[in-house]
mmCIF file of C-alpha atoms and ligand atoms in Angstrom:
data_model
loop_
_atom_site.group_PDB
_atom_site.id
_atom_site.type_symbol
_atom_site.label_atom_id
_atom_site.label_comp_id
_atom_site.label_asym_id
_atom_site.label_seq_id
_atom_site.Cartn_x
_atom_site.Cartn_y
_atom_site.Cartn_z
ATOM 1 C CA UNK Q 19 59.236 168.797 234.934
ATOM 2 C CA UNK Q 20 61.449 168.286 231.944
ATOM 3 C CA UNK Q 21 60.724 165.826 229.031
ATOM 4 C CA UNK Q 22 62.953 163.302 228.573
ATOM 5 C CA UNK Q 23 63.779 162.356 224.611
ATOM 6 C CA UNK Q 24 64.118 158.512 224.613
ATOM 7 C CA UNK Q 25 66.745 157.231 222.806
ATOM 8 C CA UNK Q 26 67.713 153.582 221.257
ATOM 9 C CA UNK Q 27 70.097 152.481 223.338
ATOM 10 C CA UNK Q 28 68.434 154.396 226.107
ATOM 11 C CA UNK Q 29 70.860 157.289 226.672
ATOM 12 C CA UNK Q 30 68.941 160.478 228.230
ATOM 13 C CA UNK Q 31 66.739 158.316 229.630
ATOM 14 C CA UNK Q 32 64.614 159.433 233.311
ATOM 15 C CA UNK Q 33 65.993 158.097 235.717
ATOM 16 C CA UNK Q 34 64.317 154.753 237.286
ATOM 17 C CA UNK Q 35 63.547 153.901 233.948
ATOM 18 C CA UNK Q 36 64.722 150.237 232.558
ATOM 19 C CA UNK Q 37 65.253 150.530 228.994
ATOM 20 C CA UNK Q 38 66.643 147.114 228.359
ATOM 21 C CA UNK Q 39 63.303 145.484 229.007
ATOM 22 C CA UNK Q 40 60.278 146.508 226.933
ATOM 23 C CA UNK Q 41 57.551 147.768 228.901
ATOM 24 C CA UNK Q 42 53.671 148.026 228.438
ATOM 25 C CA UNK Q 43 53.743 151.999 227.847
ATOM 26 C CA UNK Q 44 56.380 152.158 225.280
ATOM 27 C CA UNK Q 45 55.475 149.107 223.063
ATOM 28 C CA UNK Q 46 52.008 150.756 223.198
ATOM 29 C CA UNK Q 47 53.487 153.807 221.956
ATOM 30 C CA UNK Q 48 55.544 151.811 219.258
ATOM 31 C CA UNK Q 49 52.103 150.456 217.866
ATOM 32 C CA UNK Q 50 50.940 154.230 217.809
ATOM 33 C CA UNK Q 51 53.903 155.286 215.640
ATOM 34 C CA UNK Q 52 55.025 156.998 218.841
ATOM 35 C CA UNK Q 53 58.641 158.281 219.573
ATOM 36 C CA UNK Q 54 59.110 157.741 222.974
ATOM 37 C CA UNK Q 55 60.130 153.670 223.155
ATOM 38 C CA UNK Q 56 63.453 151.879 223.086
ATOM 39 C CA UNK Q 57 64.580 149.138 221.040
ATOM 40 C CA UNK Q 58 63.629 146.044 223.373
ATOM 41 C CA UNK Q 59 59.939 147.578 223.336
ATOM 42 C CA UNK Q 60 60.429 147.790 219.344
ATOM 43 C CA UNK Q 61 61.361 144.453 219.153
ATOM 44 C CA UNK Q 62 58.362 142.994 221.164
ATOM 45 C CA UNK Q 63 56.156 145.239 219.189
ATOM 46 C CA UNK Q 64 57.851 143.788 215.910
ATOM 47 C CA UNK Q 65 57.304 140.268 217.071
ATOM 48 C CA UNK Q 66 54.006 140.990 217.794
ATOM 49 C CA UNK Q 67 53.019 142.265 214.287
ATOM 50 C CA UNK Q 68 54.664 139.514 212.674
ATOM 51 C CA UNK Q 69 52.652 136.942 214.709
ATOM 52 C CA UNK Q 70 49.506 139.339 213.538
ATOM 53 C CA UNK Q 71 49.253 142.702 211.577
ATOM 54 C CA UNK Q 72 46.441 143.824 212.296
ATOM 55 C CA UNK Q 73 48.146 144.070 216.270
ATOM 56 C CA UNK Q 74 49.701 146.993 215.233
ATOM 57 C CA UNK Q 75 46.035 148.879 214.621
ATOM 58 C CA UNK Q 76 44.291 147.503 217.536
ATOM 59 C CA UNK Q 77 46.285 150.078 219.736
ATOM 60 C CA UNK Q 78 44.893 153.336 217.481
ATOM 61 C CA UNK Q 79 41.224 151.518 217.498
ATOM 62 C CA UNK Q 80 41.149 151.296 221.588
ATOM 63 C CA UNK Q 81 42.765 155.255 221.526
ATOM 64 C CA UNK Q 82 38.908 156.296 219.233
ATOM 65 C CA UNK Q 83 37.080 154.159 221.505
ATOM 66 C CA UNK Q 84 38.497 156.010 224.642
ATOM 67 C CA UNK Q 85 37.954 158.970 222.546
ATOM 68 C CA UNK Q 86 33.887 157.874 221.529
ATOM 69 C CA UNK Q 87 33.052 157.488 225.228
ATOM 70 C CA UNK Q 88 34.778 160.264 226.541
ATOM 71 C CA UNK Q 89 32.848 162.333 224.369
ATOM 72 C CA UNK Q 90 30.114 160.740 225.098
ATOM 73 C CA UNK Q 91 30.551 161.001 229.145
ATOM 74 C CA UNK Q 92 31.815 164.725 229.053
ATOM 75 C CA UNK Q 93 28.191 165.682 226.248
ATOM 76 C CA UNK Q 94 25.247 163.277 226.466
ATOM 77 C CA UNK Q 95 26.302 161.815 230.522
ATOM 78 C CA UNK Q 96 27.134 165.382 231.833
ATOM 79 C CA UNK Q 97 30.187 163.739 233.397
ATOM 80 C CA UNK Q 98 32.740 166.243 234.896
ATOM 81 C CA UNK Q 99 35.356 164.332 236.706
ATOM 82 C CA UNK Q 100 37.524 161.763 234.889
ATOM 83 C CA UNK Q 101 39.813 159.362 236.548
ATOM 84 C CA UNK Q 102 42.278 157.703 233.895
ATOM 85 C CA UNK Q 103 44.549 154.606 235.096
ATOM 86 C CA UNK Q 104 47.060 153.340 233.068
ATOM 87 C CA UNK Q 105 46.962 156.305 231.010
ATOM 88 C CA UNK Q 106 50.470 156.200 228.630
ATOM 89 C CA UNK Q 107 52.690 158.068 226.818
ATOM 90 C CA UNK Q 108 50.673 161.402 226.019
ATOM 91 C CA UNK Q 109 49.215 160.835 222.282
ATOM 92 C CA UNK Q 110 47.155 163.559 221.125
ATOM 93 C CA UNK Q 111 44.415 164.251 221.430
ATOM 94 C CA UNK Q 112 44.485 163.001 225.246
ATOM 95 C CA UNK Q 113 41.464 162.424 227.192
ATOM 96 C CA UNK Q 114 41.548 166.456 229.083
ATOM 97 C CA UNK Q 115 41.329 167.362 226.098
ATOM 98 C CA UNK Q 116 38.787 165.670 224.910
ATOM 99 C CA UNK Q 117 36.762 165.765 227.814
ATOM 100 C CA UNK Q 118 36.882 169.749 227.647
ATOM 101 C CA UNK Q 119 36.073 170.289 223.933
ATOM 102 C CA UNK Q 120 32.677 169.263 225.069
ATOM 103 C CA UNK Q 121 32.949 170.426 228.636
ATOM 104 C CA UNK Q 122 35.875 172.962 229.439
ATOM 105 C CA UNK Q 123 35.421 172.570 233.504
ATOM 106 C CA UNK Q 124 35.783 168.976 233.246
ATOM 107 C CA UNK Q 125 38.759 168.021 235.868
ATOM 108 C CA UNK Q 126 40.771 164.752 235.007
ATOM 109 C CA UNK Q 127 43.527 162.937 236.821
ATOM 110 C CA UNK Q 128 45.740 160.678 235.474
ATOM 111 C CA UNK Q 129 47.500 157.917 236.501
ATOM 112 C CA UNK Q 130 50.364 155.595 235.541
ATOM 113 C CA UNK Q 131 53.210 153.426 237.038
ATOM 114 C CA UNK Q 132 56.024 153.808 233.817
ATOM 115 C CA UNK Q 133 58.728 156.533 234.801
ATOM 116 C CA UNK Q 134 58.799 157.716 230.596
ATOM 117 C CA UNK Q 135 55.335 158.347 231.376
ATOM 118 C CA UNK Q 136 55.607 160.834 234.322
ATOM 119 C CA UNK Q 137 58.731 162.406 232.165
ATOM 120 C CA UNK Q 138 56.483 162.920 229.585
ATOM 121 C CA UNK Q 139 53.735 163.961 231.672
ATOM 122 C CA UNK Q 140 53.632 167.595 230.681
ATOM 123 C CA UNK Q 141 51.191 167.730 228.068
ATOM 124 C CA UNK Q 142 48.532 166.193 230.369
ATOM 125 C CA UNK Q 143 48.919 168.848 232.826
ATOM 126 C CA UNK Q 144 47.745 171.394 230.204
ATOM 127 C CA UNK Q 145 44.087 171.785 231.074
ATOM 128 C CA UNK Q 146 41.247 174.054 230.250
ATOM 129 C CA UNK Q 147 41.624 177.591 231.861
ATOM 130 C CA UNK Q 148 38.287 176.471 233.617
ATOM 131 C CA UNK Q 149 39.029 173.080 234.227
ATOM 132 C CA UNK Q 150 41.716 170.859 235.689
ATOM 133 C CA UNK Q 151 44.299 168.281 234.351
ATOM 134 C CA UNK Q 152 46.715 166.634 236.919
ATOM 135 C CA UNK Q 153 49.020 163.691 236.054
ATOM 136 C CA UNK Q 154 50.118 161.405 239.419
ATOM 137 C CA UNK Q 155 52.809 158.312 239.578
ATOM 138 C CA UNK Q 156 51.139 155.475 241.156
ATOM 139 C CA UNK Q 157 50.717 151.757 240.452
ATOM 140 C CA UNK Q 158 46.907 150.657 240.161
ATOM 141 C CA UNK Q 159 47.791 147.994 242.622
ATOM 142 C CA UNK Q 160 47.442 150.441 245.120
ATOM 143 C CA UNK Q 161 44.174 151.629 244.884
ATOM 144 C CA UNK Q 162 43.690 153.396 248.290
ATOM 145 C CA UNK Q 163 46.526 155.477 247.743
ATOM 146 C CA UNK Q 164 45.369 156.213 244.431
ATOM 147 C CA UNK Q 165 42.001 156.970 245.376
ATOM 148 C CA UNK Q 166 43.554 159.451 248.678
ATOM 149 C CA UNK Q 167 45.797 161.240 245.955
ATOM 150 C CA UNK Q 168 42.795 161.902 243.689
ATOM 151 C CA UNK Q 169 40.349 162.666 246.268
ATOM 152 C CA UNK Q 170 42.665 166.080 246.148
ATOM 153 C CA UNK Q 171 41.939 167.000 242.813
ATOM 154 C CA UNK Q 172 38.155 165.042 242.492
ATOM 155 C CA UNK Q 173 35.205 164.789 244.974
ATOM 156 C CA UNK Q 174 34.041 161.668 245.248
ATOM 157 C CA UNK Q 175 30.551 162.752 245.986
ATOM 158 C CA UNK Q 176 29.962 163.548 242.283
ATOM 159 C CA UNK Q 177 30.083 160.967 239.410
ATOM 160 C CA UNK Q 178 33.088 160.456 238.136
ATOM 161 C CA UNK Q 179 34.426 158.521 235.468
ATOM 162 C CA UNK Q 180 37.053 155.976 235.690
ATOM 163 C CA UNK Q 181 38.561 154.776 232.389
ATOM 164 C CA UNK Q 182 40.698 151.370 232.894
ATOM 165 C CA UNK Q 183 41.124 151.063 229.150
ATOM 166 C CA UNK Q 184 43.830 148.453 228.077
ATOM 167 C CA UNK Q 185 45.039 148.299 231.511
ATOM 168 C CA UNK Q 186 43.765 145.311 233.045
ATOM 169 C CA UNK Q 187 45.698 142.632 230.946
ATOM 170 C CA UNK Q 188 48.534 143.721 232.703
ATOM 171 C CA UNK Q 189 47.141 143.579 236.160
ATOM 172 C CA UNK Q 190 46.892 139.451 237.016
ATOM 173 C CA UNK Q 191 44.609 137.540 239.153
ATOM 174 C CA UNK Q 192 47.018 137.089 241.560
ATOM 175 C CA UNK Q 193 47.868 140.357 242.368
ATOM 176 C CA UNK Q 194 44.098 140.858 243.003
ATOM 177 C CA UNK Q 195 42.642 142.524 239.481
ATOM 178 C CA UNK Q 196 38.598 141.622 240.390
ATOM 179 C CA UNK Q 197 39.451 143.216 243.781
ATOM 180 C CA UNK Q 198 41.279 146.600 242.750
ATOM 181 C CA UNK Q 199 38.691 146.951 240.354
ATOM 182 C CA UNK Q 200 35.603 146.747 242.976
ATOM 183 C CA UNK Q 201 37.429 148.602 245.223
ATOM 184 C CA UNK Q 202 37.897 151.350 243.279
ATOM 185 C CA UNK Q 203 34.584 151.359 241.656
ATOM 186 C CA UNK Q 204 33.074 151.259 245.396
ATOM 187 C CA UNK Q 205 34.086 154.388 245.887
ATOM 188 C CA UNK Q 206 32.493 155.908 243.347
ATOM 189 C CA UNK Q 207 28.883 157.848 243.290
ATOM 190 C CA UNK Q 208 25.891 156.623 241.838
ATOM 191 C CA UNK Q 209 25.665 157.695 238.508
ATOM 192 C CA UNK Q 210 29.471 157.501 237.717
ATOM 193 C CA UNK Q 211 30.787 155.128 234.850
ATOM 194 C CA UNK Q 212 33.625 152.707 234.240
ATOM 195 C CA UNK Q 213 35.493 152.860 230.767
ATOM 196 C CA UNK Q 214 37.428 149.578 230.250
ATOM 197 C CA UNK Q 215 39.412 147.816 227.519
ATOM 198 C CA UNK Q 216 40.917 144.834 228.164
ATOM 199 C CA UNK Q 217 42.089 142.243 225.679
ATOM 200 C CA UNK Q 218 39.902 139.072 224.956
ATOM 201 C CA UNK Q 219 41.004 135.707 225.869
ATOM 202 C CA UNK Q 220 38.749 133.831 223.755
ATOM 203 C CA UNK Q 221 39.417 134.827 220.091
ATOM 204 C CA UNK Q 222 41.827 132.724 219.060
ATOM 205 C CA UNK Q 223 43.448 131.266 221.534
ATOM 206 C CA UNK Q 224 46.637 129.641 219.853
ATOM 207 C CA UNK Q 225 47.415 133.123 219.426
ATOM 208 C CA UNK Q 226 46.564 134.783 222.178
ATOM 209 C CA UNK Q 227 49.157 132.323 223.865
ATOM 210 C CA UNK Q 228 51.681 132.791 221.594
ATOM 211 C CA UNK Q 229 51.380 136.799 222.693
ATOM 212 C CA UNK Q 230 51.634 135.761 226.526
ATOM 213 C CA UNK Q 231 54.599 133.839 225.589
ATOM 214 C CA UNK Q 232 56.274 136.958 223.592
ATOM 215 C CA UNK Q 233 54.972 139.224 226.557
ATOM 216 C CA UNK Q 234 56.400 136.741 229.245
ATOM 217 C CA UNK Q 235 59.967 136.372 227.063
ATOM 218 C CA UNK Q 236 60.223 140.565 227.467
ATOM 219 C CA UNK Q 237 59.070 140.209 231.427
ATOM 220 C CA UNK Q 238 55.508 141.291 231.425
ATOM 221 C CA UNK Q 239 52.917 139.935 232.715
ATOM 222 C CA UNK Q 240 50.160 139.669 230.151
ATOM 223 C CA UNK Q 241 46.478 138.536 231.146
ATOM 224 C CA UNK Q 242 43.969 137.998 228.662
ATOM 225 C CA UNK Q 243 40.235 137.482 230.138
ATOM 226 C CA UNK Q 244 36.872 136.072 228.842
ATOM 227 C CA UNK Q 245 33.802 137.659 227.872
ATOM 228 C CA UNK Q 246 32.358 136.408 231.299
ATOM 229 C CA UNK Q 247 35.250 137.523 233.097
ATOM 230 C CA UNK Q 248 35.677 140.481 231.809
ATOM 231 C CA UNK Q 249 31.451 141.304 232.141
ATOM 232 C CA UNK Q 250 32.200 140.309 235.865
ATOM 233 C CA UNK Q 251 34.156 143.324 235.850
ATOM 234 C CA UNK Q 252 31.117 145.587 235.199
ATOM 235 C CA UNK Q 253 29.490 144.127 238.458
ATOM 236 C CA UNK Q 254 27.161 146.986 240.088
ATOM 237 C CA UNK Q 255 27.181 148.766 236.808
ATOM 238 C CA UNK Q 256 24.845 148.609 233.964
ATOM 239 C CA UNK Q 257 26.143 148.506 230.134
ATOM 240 C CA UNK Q 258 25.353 150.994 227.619
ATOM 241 C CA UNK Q 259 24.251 150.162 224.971
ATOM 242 C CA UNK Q 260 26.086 148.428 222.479
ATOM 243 C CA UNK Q 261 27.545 146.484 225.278
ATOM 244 C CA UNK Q 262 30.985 144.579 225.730
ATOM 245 C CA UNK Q 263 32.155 144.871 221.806
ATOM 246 C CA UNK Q 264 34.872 145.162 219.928
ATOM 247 C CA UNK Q 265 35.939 148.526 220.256
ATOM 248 C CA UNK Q 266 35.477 149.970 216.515
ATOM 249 C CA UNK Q 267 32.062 148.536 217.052
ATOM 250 C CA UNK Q 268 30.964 151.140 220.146
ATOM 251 C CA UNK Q 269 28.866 153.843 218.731
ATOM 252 C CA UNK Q 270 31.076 154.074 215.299
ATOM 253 C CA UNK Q 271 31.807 157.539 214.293
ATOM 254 C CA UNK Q 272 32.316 157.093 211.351
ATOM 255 C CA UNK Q 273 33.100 160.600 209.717
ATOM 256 C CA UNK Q 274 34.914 162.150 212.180
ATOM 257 C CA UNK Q 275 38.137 160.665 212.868
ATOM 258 C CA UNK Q 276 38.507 157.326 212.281
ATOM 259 C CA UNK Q 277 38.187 154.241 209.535
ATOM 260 C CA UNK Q 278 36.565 151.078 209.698
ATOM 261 C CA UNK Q 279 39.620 149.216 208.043
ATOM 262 C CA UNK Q 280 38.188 145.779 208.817
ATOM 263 C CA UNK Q 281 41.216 145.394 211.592
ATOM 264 C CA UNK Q 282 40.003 142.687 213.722
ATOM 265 C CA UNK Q 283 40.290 144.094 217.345
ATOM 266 C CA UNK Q 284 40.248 141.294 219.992
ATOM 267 C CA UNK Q 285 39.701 143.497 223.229
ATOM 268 C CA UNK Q 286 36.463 143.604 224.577
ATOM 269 C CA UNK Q 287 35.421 147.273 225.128
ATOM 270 C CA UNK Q 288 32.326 148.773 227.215
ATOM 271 C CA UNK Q 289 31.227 151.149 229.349
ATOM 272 C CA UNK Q 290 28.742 150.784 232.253
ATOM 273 C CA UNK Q 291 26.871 153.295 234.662
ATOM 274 C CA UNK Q 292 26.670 152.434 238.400
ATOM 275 C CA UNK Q 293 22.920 152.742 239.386
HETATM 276 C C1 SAM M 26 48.420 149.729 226.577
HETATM 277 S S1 SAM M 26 48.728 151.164 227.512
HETATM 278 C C2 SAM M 26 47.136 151.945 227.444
HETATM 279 C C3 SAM M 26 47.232 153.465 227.477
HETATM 280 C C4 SAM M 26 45.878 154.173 227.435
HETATM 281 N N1 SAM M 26 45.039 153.766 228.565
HETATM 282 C C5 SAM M 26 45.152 153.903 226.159
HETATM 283 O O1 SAM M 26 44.308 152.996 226.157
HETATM 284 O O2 SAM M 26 45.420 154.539 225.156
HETATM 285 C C6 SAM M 26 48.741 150.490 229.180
HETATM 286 C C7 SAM M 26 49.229 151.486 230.212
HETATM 287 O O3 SAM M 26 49.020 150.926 231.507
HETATM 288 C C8 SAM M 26 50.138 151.240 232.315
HETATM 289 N N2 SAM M 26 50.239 150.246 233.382
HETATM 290 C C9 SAM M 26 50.515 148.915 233.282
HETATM 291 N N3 SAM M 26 50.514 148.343 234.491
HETATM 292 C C10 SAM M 26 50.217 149.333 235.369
HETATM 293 C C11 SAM M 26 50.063 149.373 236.787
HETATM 294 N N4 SAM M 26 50.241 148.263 237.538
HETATM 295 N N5 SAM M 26 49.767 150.552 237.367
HETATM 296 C C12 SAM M 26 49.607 151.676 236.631
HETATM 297 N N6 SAM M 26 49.744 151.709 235.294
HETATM 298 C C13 SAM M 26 50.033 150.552 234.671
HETATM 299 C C14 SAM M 26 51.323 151.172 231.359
HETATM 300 O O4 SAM M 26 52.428 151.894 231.850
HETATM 301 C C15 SAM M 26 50.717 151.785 230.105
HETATM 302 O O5 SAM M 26 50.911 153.169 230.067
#
């Protein structure tokens, strides 16, 4: 697999990939001061920021939440098997890794629909000499194939740990989000968890609509959900403790990596265990 170096006006760029249009992946990557986005996702991001700054730090806030629970899943859980949709543009440290500073056998597959993010793909493929790292194009609205392609890598026997985290928001009602979310989570063991993100709906609203709008403008879909809704998500798992939260507020580290910079984070953030 060869990497791909992104350019402005999208020369050199994988094929399959649209570059004109921003896209979930690379504005993401934009608000992690990234390299690998083009100037419509730029623009978005820009327009974003300047409708709130602190939009720009919610993105590194969700990556040391992912990074909290995955340490926490992989130590304290004795998790072993991770299963990451919507994982992005590689941004070190990515969740292998991780997962095997605390447990080098831990085997994690990764999934994603963006082209730039199967181009990019190689550093998640880098695993442990013990454990496993695998990296597979699929879209999450196809959960039974996703769950046949990993079933080669993970055994669904064994808990497992599926991270959705800042996923869902692009995944609407229509095209079945509740449903992809039970069926995948029905096929896990007891004793597995679900990692999600997904940004709230009822902060403040004016603004949250004005993001749907900007999102909408670019062609993405962009679904902001409740506290309810997004607790409904959760259903047949129970939620550690501190439950749904903010995401710097989940078992703060503080002293290791990251700052409590006051951002305000609007996504709710949680993790539950299925009994
Ligand atoms: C905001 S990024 C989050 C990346 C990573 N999970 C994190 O939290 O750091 C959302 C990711 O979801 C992916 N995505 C969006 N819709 C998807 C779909 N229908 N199927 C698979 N991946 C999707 C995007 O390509 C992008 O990489």
């Amino acid at each position: 697999m060869t990497a791909v170096p992104p350019t402005a006006d999208g020369i050199g760029a994988a094929d399959g990939l649209d570059t004109g249009t921003p896209h979930p992946a690379r504005v993401y990557d934009w608000f992690l001061g990234g390299t690998d986005h083009y100037a419509a996702d730029a623009e978005l991001g820009r327009q974003l920021v300047a409708l709130d700054a602190s939009t720009k730090y919610c993105a590194q806030h969700n990556r040391w939440f992912m990074r909290r629970a995955t340490r926490h899943l992989a130590g304290t859980a004795g998790i072993r098997q991770f299963l990451d949709l919507g994982s992005g543009i590689p941004t070190e440290p990515n969740l292998h890794r991780v997962a095997q500073s605390a447990a080098p056998d831990a085997r994690v597959v990764y999934v994603d629909n963006d082209p730039i993010v199967l181009a990019h793909a190689e550093p998640l493929m880098a695993g442990s000499a013990t454990g496993a790292s695998t990296f597979l194009q699929a879209d999450v609205r196809e959960p039974d194939r996703i769950l046949e392609l990993a079933a080669t890598v993970l055994d669904f026997d064994q808990p497992i740990a599926l991270s959705l985290i800042a996923l869902l928001h692009f995944v609407s009602d229509d095209d079945g989000a509740r449903e992809i979310v039970a069926r995948l989570t029905g096929a896990l063991a007891p004793g597995s968890h679900l990692v999600l993100s997904q940004m709230a709906g009822d902060w403040i609203p004016e603004r949250t609509d004005r993001a749907v709008e900007m999102y909408k403008a670019g062609g993405v879909t962009l679904v902001p959900r409740s506290r309810a809704e997004v607790e409904r998500l959760f259903d047949g798992f129970e939620l550690l403790q501190p439950g749904l939260v903010w995401p710097p507020d989940w078992r703060p580290e503080l002293g290791v990596d990251e700052v409590r910079d006051g951002t305000e984070v609007p996504l709710y953030a949680g993790v539950g265990r299925k009994g």
